[in-house]
Coordinates of C-alpha atoms in Angstrom, one line a residue:
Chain A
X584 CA -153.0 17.9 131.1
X585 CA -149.8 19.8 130.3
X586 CA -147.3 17.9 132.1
X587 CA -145.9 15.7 130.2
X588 CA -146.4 11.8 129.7
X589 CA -145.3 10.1 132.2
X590 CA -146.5 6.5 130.4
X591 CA -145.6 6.1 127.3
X592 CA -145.8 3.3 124.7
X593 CA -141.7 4.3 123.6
X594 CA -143.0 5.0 120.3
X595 CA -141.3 8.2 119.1
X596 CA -142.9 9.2 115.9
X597 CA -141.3 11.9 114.0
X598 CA -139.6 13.4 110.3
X599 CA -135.7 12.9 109.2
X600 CA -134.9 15.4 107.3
X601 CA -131.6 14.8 104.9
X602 CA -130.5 18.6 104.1
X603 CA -128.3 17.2 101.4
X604 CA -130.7 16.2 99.3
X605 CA -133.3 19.2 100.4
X606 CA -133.7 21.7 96.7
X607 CA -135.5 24.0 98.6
X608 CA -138.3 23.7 96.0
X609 CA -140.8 24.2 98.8
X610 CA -143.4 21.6 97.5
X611 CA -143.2 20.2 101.4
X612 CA -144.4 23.9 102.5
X613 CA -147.3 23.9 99.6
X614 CA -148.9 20.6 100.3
X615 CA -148.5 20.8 104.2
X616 CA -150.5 24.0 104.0
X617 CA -153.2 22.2 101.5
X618 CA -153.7 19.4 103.5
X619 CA -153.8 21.1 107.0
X620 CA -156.2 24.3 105.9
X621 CA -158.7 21.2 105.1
X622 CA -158.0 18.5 107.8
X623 CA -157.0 18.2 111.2
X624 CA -158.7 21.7 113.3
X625 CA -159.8 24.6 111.9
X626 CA -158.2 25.9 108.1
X627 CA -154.6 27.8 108.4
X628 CA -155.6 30.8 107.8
X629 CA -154.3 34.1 105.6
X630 CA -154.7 37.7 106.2
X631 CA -154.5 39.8 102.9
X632 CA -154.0 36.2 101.1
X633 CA -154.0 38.5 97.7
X634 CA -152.5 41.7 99.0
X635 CA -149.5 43.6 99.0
X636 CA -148.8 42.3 103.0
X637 CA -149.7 38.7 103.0
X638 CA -149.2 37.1 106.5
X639 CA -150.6 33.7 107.6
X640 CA -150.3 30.3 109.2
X641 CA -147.7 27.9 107.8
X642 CA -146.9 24.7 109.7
X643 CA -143.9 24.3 107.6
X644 CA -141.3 26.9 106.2
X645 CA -137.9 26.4 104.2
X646 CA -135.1 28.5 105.0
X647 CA -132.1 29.0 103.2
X648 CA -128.5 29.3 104.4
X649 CA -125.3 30.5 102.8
X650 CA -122.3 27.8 104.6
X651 CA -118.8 29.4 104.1
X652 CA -115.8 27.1 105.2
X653 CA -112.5 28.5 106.3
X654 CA -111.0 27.0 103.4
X655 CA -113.8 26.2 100.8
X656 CA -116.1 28.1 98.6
X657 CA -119.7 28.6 100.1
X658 CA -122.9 26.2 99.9
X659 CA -125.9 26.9 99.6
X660 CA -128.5 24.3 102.5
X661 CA -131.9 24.1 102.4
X662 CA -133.3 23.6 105.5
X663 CA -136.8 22.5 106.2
X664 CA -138.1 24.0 109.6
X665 CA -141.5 22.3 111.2
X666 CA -142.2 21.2 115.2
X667 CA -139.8 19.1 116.1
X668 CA -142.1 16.8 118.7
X669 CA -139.0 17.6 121.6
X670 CA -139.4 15.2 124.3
X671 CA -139.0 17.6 126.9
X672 CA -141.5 19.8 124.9
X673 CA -141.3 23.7 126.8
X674 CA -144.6 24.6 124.7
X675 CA -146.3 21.7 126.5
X676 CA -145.7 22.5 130.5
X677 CA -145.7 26.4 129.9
X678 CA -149.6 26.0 128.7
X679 CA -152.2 27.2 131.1
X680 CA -155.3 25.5 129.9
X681 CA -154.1 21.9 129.0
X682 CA -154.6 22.8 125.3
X683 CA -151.0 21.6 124.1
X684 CA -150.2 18.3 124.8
X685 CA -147.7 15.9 124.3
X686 CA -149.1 12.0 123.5
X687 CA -148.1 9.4 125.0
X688 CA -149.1 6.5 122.6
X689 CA -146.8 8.2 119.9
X690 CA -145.2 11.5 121.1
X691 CA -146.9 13.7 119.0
X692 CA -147.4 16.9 120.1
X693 CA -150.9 18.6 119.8
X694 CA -152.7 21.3 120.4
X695 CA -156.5 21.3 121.6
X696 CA -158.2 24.1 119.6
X697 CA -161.3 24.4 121.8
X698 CA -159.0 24.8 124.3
X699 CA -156.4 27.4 123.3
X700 CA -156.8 31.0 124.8
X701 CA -154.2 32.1 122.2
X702 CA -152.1 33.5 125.1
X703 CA -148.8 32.8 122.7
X704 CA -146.5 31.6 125.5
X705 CA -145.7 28.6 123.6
X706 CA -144.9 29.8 120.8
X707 CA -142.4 32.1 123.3
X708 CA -141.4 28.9 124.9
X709 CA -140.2 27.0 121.4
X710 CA -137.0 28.0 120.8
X711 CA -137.8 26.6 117.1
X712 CA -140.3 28.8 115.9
X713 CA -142.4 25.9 115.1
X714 CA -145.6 27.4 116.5
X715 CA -147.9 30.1 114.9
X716 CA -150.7 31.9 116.1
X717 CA -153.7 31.7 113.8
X718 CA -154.2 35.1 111.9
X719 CA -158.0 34.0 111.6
X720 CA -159.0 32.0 114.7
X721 CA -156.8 33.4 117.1
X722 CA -155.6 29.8 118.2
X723 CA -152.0 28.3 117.8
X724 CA -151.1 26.1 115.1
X725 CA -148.6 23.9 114.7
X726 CA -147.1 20.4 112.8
X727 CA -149.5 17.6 113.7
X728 CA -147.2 15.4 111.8
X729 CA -150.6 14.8 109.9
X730 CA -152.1 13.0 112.6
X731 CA -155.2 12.7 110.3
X732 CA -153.2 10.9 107.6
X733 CA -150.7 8.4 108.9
X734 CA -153.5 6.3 110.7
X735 CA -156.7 7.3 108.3
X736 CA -157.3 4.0 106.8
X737 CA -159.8 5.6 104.5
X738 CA -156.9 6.5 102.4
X739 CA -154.2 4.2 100.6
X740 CA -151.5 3.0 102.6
X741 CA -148.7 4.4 100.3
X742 CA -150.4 8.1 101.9
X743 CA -150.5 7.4 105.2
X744 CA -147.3 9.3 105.8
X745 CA -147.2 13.5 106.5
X746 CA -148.3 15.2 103.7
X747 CA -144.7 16.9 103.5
X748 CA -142.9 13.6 103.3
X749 CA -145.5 11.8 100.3
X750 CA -144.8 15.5 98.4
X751 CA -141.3 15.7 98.6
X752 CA -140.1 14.9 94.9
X753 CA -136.3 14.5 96.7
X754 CA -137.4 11.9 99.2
X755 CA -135.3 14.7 101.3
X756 CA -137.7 13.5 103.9
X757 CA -138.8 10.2 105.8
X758 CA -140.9 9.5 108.6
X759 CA -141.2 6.7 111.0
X760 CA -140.6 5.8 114.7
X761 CA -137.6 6.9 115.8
X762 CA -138.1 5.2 119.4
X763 CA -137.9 2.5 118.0
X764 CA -133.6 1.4 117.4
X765 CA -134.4 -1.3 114.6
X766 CA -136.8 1.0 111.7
X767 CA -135.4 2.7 108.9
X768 CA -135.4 6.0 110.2
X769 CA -133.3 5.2 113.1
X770 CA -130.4 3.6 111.3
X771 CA -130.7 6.5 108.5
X772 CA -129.6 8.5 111.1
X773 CA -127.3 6.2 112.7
X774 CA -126.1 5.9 109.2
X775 CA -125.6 9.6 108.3
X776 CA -124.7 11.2 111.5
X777 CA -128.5 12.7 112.6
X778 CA -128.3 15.6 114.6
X779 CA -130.4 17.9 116.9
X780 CA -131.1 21.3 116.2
X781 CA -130.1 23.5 119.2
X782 CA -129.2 21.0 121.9
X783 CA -128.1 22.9 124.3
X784 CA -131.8 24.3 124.6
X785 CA -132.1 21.1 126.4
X786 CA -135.5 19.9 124.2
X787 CA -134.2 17.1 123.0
X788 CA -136.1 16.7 119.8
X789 CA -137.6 13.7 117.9
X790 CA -137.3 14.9 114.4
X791 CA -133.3 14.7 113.3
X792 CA -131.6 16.8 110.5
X793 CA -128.6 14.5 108.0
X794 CA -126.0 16.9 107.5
X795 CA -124.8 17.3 104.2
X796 CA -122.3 15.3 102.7
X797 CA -118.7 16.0 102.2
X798 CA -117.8 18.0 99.3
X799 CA -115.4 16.9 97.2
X800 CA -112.9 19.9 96.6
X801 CA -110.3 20.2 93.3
X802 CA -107.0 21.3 94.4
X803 CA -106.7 23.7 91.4
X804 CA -107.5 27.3 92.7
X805 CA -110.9 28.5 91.5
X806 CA -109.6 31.3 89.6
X807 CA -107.1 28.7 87.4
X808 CA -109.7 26.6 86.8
X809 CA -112.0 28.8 84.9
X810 CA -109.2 30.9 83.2
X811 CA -108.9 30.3 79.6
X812 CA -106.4 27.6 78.7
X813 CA -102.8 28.7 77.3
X814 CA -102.8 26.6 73.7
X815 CA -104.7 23.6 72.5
X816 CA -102.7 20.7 71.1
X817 CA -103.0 19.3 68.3
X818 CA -106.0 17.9 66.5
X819 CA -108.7 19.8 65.0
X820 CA -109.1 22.5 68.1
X821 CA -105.3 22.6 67.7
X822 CA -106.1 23.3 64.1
X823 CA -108.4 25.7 64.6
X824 CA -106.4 27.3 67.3
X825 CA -103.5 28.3 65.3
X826 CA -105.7 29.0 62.3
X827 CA -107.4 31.7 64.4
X828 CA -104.0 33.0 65.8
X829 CA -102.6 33.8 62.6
X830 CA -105.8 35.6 61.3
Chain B
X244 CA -139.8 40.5 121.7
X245 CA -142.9 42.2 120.6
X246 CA -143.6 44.7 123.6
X247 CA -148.1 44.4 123.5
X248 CA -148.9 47.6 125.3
X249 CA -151.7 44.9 127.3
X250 CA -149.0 43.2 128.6
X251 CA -147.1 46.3 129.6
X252 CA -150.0 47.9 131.2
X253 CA -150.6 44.8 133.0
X254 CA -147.6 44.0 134.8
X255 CA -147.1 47.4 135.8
X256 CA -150.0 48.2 137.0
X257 CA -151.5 44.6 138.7
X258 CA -147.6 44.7 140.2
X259 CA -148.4 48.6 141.6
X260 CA -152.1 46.8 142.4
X261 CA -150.4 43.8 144.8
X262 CA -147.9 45.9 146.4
X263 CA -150.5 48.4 147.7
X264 CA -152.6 45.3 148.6
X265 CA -149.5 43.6 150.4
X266 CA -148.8 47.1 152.2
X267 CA -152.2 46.9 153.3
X268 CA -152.7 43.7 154.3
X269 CA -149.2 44.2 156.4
X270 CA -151.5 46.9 158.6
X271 CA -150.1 49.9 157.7
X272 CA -151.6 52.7 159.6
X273 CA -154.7 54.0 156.8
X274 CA -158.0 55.6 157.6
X275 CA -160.0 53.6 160.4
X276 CA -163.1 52.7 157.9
X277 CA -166.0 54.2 155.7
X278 CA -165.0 56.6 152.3
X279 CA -161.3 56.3 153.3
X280 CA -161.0 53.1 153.5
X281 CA -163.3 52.1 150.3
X282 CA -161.2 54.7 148.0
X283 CA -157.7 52.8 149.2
X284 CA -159.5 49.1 148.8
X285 CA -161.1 50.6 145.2
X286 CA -157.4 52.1 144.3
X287 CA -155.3 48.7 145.1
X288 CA -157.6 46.3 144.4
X289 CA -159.0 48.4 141.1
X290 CA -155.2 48.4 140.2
X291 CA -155.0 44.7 140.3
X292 CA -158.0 43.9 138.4
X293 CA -157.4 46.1 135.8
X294 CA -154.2 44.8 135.0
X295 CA -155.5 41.1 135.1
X296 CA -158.1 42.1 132.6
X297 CA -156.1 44.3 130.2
X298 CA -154.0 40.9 130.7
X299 CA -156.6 39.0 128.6
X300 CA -156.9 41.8 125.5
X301 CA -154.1 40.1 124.3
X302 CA -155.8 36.6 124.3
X303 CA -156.7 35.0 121.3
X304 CA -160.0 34.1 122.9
X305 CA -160.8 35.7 126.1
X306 CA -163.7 34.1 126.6
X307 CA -161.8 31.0 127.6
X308 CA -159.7 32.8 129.9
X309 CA -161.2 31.0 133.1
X310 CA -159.7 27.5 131.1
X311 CA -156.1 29.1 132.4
X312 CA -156.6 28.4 135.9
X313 CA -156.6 24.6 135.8
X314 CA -153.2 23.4 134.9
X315 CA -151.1 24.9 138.3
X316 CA -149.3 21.8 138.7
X317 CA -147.2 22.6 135.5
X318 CA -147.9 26.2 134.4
X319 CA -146.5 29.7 135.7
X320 CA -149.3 31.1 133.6
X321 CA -151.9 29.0 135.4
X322 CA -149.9 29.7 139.0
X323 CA -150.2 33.1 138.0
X324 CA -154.0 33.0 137.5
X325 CA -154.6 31.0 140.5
X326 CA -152.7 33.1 142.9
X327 CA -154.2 36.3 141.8
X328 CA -157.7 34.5 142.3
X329 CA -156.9 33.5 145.7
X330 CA -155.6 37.0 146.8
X331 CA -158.8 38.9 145.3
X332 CA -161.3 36.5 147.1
X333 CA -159.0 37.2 150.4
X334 CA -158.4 40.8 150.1
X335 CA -162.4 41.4 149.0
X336 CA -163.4 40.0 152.6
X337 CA -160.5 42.0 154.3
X338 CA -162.1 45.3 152.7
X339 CA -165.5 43.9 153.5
X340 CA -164.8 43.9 157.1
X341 CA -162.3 47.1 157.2
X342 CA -164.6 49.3 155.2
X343 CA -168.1 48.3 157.0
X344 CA -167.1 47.6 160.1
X345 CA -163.5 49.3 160.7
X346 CA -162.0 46.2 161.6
X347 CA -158.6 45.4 159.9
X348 CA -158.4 41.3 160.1
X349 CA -154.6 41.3 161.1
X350 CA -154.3 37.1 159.8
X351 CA -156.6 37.6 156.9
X352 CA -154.6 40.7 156.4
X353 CA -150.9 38.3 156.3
X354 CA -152.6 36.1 153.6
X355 CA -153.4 38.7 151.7
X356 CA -149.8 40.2 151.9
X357 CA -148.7 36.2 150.9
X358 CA -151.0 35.9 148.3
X359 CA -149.9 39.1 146.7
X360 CA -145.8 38.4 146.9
X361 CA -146.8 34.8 145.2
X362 CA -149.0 36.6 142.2
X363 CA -146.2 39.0 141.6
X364 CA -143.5 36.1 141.7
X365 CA -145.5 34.1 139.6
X366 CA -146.3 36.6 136.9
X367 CA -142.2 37.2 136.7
X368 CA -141.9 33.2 136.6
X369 CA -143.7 33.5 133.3
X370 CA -140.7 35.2 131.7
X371 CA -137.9 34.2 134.1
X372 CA -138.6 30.3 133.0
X373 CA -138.4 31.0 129.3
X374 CA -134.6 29.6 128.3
X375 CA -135.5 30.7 124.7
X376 CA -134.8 35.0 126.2
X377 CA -131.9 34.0 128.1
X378 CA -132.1 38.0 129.6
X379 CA -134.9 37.1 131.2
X380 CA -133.8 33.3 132.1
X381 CA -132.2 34.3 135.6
X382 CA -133.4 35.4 138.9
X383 CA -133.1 38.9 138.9
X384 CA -136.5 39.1 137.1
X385 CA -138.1 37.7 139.7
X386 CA -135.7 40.3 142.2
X387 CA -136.8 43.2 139.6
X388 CA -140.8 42.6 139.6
X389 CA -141.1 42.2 143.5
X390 CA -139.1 45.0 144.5
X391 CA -140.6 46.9 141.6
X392 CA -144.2 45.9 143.1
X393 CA -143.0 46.5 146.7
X394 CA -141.9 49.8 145.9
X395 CA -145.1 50.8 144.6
X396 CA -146.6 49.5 147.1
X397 CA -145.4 51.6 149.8
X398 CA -145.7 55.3 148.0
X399 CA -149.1 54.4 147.0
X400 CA -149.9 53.5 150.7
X401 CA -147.9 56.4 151.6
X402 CA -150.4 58.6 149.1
X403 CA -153.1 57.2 151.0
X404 CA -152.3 56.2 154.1
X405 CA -152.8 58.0 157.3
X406 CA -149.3 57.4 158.7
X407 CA -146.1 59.1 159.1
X408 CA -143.9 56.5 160.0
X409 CA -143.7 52.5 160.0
X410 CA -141.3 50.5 162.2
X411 CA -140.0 53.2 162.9
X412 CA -139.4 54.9 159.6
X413 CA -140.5 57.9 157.9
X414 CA -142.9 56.6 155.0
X415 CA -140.5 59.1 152.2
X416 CA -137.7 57.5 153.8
X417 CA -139.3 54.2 153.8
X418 CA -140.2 54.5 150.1
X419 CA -136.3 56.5 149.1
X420 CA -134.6 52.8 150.8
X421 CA -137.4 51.0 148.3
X422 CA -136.6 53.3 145.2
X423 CA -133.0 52.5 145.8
X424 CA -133.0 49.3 145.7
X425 CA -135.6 48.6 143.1
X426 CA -133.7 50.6 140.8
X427 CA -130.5 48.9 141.9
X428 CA -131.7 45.6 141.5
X429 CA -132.5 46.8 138.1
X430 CA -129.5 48.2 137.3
X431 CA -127.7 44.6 137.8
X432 CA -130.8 42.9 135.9
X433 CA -129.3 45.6 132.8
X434 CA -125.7 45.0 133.8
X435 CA -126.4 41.1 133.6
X436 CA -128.9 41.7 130.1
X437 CA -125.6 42.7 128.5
X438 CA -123.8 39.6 129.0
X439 CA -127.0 37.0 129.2
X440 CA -126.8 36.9 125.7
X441 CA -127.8 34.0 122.9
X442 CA -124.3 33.5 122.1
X443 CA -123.4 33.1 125.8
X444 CA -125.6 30.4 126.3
X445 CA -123.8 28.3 123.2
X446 CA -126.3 28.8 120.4
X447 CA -125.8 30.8 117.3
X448 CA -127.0 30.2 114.1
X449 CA -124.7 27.5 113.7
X450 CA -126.3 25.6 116.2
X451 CA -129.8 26.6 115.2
X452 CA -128.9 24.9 111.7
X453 CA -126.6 22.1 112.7
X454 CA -124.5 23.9 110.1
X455 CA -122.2 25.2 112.1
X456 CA -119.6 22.7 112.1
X457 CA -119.6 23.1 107.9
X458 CA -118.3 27.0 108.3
X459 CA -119.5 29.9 108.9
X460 CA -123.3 30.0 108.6
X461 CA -125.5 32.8 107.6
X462 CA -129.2 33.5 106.3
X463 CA -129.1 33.9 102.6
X464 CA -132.7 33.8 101.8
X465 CA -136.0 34.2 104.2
X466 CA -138.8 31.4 103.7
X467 CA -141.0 33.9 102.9
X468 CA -141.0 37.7 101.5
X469 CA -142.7 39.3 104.0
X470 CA -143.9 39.1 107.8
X471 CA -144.9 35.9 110.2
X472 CA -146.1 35.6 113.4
X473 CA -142.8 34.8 114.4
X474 CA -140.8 37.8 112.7
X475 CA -143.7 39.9 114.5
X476 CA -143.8 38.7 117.8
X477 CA -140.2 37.2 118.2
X478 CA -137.9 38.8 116.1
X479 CA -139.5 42.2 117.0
X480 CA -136.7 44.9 116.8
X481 CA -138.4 48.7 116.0
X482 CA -138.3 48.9 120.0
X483 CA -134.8 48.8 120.3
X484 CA -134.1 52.0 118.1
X485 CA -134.8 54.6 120.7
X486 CA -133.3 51.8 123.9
X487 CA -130.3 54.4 125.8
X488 CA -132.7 57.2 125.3
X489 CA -136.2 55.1 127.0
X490 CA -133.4 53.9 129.9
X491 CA -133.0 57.1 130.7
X492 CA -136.4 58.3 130.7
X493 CA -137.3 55.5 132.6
X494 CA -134.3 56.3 135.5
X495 CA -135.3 59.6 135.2
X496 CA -139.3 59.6 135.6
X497 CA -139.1 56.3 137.4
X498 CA -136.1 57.0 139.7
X499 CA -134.6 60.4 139.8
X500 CA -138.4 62.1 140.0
X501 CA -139.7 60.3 142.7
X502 CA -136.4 59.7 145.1
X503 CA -136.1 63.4 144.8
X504 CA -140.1 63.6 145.9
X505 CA -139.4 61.5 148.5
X506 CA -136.6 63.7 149.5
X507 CA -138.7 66.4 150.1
X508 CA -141.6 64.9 151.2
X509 CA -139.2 63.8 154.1
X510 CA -139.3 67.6 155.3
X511 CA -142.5 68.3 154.5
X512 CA -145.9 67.1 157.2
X513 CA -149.2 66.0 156.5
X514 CA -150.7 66.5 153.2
X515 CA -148.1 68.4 151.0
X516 CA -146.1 65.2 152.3
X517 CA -148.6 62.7 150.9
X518 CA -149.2 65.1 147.6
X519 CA -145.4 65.0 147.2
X520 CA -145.7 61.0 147.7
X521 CA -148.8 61.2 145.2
X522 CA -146.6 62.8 142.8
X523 CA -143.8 60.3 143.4
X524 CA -146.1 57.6 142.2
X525 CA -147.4 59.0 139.2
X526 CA -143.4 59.4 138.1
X527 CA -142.4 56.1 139.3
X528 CA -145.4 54.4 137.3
X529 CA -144.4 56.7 134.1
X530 CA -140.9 55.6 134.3
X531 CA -142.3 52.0 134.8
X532 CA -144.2 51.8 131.7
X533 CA -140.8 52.5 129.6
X534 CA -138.5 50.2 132.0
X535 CA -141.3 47.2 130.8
X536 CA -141.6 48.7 127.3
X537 CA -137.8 48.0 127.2
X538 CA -138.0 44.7 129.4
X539 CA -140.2 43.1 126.2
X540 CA -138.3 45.0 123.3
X541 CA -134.7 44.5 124.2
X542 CA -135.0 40.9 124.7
X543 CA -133.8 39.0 122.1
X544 CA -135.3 35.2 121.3
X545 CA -133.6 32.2 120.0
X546 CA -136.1 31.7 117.3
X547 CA -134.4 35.0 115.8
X548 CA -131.6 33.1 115.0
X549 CA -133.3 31.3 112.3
X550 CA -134.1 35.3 110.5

């Protein structure tokens, strides 16, 4: 069915994704596309994997964006981009065949693979870009939030988390329940100021982004502070500064 | 968007398709039965199928097209499917009974007028519901593809048709009132395109990110060096090179051509009146094909934000 849950357990399981901490090493991107080409559906697959015009399925991608404030120099964010599990998921109703789904014991959203026509409307629909057709199978793929690892108990417990959070050598990004008011990832973003990517889309995603911090900024201009200084006083760069002067 | 020539060829011509089939399920005046009769069923109905199967080239896996039909309750896609089901089945039994036995089924004939008017709305419902192409989020698509489908309707039945006049109008001046407003409506679909934009609706960049509260936000590196799926379907922009000079081809082929046929055919009797309508249709389709062309390539996606 591709309406969407109308009973659900309140769990919200989804990814916080602190893009002050994100170095845009895309290890997240790497082992998402390791674990998903040999787990959950059929592998993500590459076209031209070792040519000159490599295109293929990635569940995950990192841009990164050049911040200028009116009165500050630019910064440089990382920014993480995978599904986003929206409550009011567009992919899910625009689906013809019942392939894409939204559960709801835990709110993931899925697609059915034996299903999917590959007609690409929702990937159209997502205003995220969080869907990709499959170069190889011709079906969509998306973020399954590693639906094959966070409840496999054939694995240690310390791995069943997404395959992008256990990878991320930042701990830029946590998962957990975010339905739930009382778990860590709720008051992180409580804490931090957690916000929604494109709200006015009216999705209303699971997964939240932390903002970076505030900078702290020197009052000295930047142009003073890396000019060279006048005279050094006294002591042995004193010494050597007037030794060199009179030279 | 990435303007698939299947798609293109599919909405113009299943929307030519249903309009003939709604003109004649309305009864307009068209040979009693026999080779007549089986050319304009073949013609309307061949014009409908086609499109619905060039529809499913650009399917992943056609062979699980007939999955599509079973979630109506939610889908435009799957209303879509449905409705054009419904119309064939009816409109097959309409021909049946018109081409063997020269009986038009004026009832049957409504429902398959109906049935076509719902497949047309419900194929422009697959674009007008998308919030992500906020030029296509309003109801002048909807407006656009009916009259669009309507219009070519009426000069194909006035290729075809053994009539001069319906309700009490010349068919050329029946079709020149549908050209007009077709292109009309499309006119204020362009008009309103130029102001629907991303930026109008509140999102930027800045909301994309989150970011935009920091400063000014802007892409500094791309997560990957060379194409997605995304850049290729989404963030599709070659089409939009050559846009003012496709417009007016398409007003040109798809408007100024056949209103001008029309014209003519309006002084003109019996068949160099129906050749001149014949003609008129093959410009209006022409000029079609670039006004969908540019109906997928202009339209910009939130997702390209994010490039």
């Amino acid at each position: 069915m591709t309406s969407l849950p109308t009973e659900t357990t309140g769990k919200k399981l989804g990814l916080v994704i602190d893009l002050d901490t994100c170095v845009g090493c895309h290890a997240c991107v790497v082992n998402c596309k390791e674990w998903n080409t040999g787990g959950y559906g059929a592998p993500l697959g590459d076209e031209d994997a070792y040519g000159a015009d490599p295109v293929g399925s990635w569940l995950n991608r990192i841009h990164t964006f050049e911040v200028t404030p009116d009165n500050a120099p630019a910064q440089i964010v990382h920014f993480p981009k995978s599904c986003l599990h929206c409550e009011d998921a567009p992919c899910v109703t625009v689906c013809p065949t019942g392939a894409s789904y939204k559960r709801g014991e835990d709110g993931i959203v899925l697609v059915d693979e034996s299903m999917c026509i590959g007609c690409g409307l929702c990937a159209w629909a997502c205003p995220y870009g969080a869907r990709e057709m499959d170069p190889v199978e011709n079906i969509m793929k998306k973020c399954t939030l590693c639906v094959d690892r966070i409840y496999n108990e054939n694995i240690p417990e310390v791995d069943r988390v997404p395959a992008c959070v256990r990878t991320c050598p930042a701990q830029a990004r946590h998962f957990g329940d975010l339905g739930d008011p009382e778990s860590d990832v709720s008051k992180l973003v409580a804490e931090r100021g957690g916000m929604d990517l494109m709200p006015e889309q009216g999705t209303r995603p699971v997964n939240k982004y932390l903002p970076p911090r505030p900078k702290t900024h020197s009052n000295t201009p930047l142009s003073k502070q890396a000019a060279p200084a006048d005279k050094a006083s006294g002591g042995f760069l004193g010494w050597l500064d007037s030794a060199l002067e009179k030279l | 968007m990435h303007p698939a020539v299947s798609v293109i060829f599919f909405t113009v011509t299943s929307g030519a398709g249903f309009g003939f089939l709604a003109m004649i399920g309305l009864g307009v005046p068209m040979p009693e039965s026999g080779p007549g009769a089986f050319l304009a069923c073949l013609v309307a109905g061949g014009l409908a199928v086609m499109g619905l199967i060039s529809s499913t080239f650009h399917l992943g896996h056609p062979e699980r097209a007939w999955r599509a039909i079973s979630q109506w309750r939610s889908s435009w896609l799957s209303r879509e499917g449905v409705c054009a089901i419904i119309t064939l089945v009816l409109f097959g039994f309409y021909a049946l009974f018109w081409v063997f036995f020269g009986e038009r089924i004026a009832p049957l004939g409504i429902l398959v007028a109906i049935g076509a008017a719902a497949t047309v709305f419900t194929t422009s419902m697959i674009y007008a519901q998308l919030k992500t192409v906020p030029v296509w989020n309003t109801w002048m698509t909807p407006a656009c593809y009916l009259a669009f489908s309507l219009t070519s309707g009426i000069l194909f039945a006035g290729a075809f048709g053994h009539w001069q006049s319906f309700a009490g109008l010349s068919v050329p001046l029946l079709g020149l009132v549908a050209l007009g407003c077709a292109w009309l409506m499309k006119l204020l679909w362009w008009q309103n395109g130029g102001r629907a934009t991303l930026e109008a609706m509140g999102s930027d960049t800045g909301t994309a990110t989150g970011l935009g509260f920091l400063g000014t936000v802007r892409l500094l590196e791309k997560p990957h060096s060379g194409q997605n799926y995304l850049t290729k379907e989404m963030v599709h922009r070659i089409g939009r090179k050559h846009a003012a000079k496709l417009r007016i081809i398409s007003l040109v082929l798809g408007a100024a051509l056949p209103l001008a046929l029309c014209l003519l055919a309006m002084f003109a009797t019996g068949a160099a009146s129906q050749f001149l309508l014949v003609l008129a249709v093959f410009g209006l389709i022409a000029g079609l094909f670039a006004e969908r062309w540019l109906f997928f390539a202009e339209a910009r996606h939130a997702v390209s934000l994010y490039y």
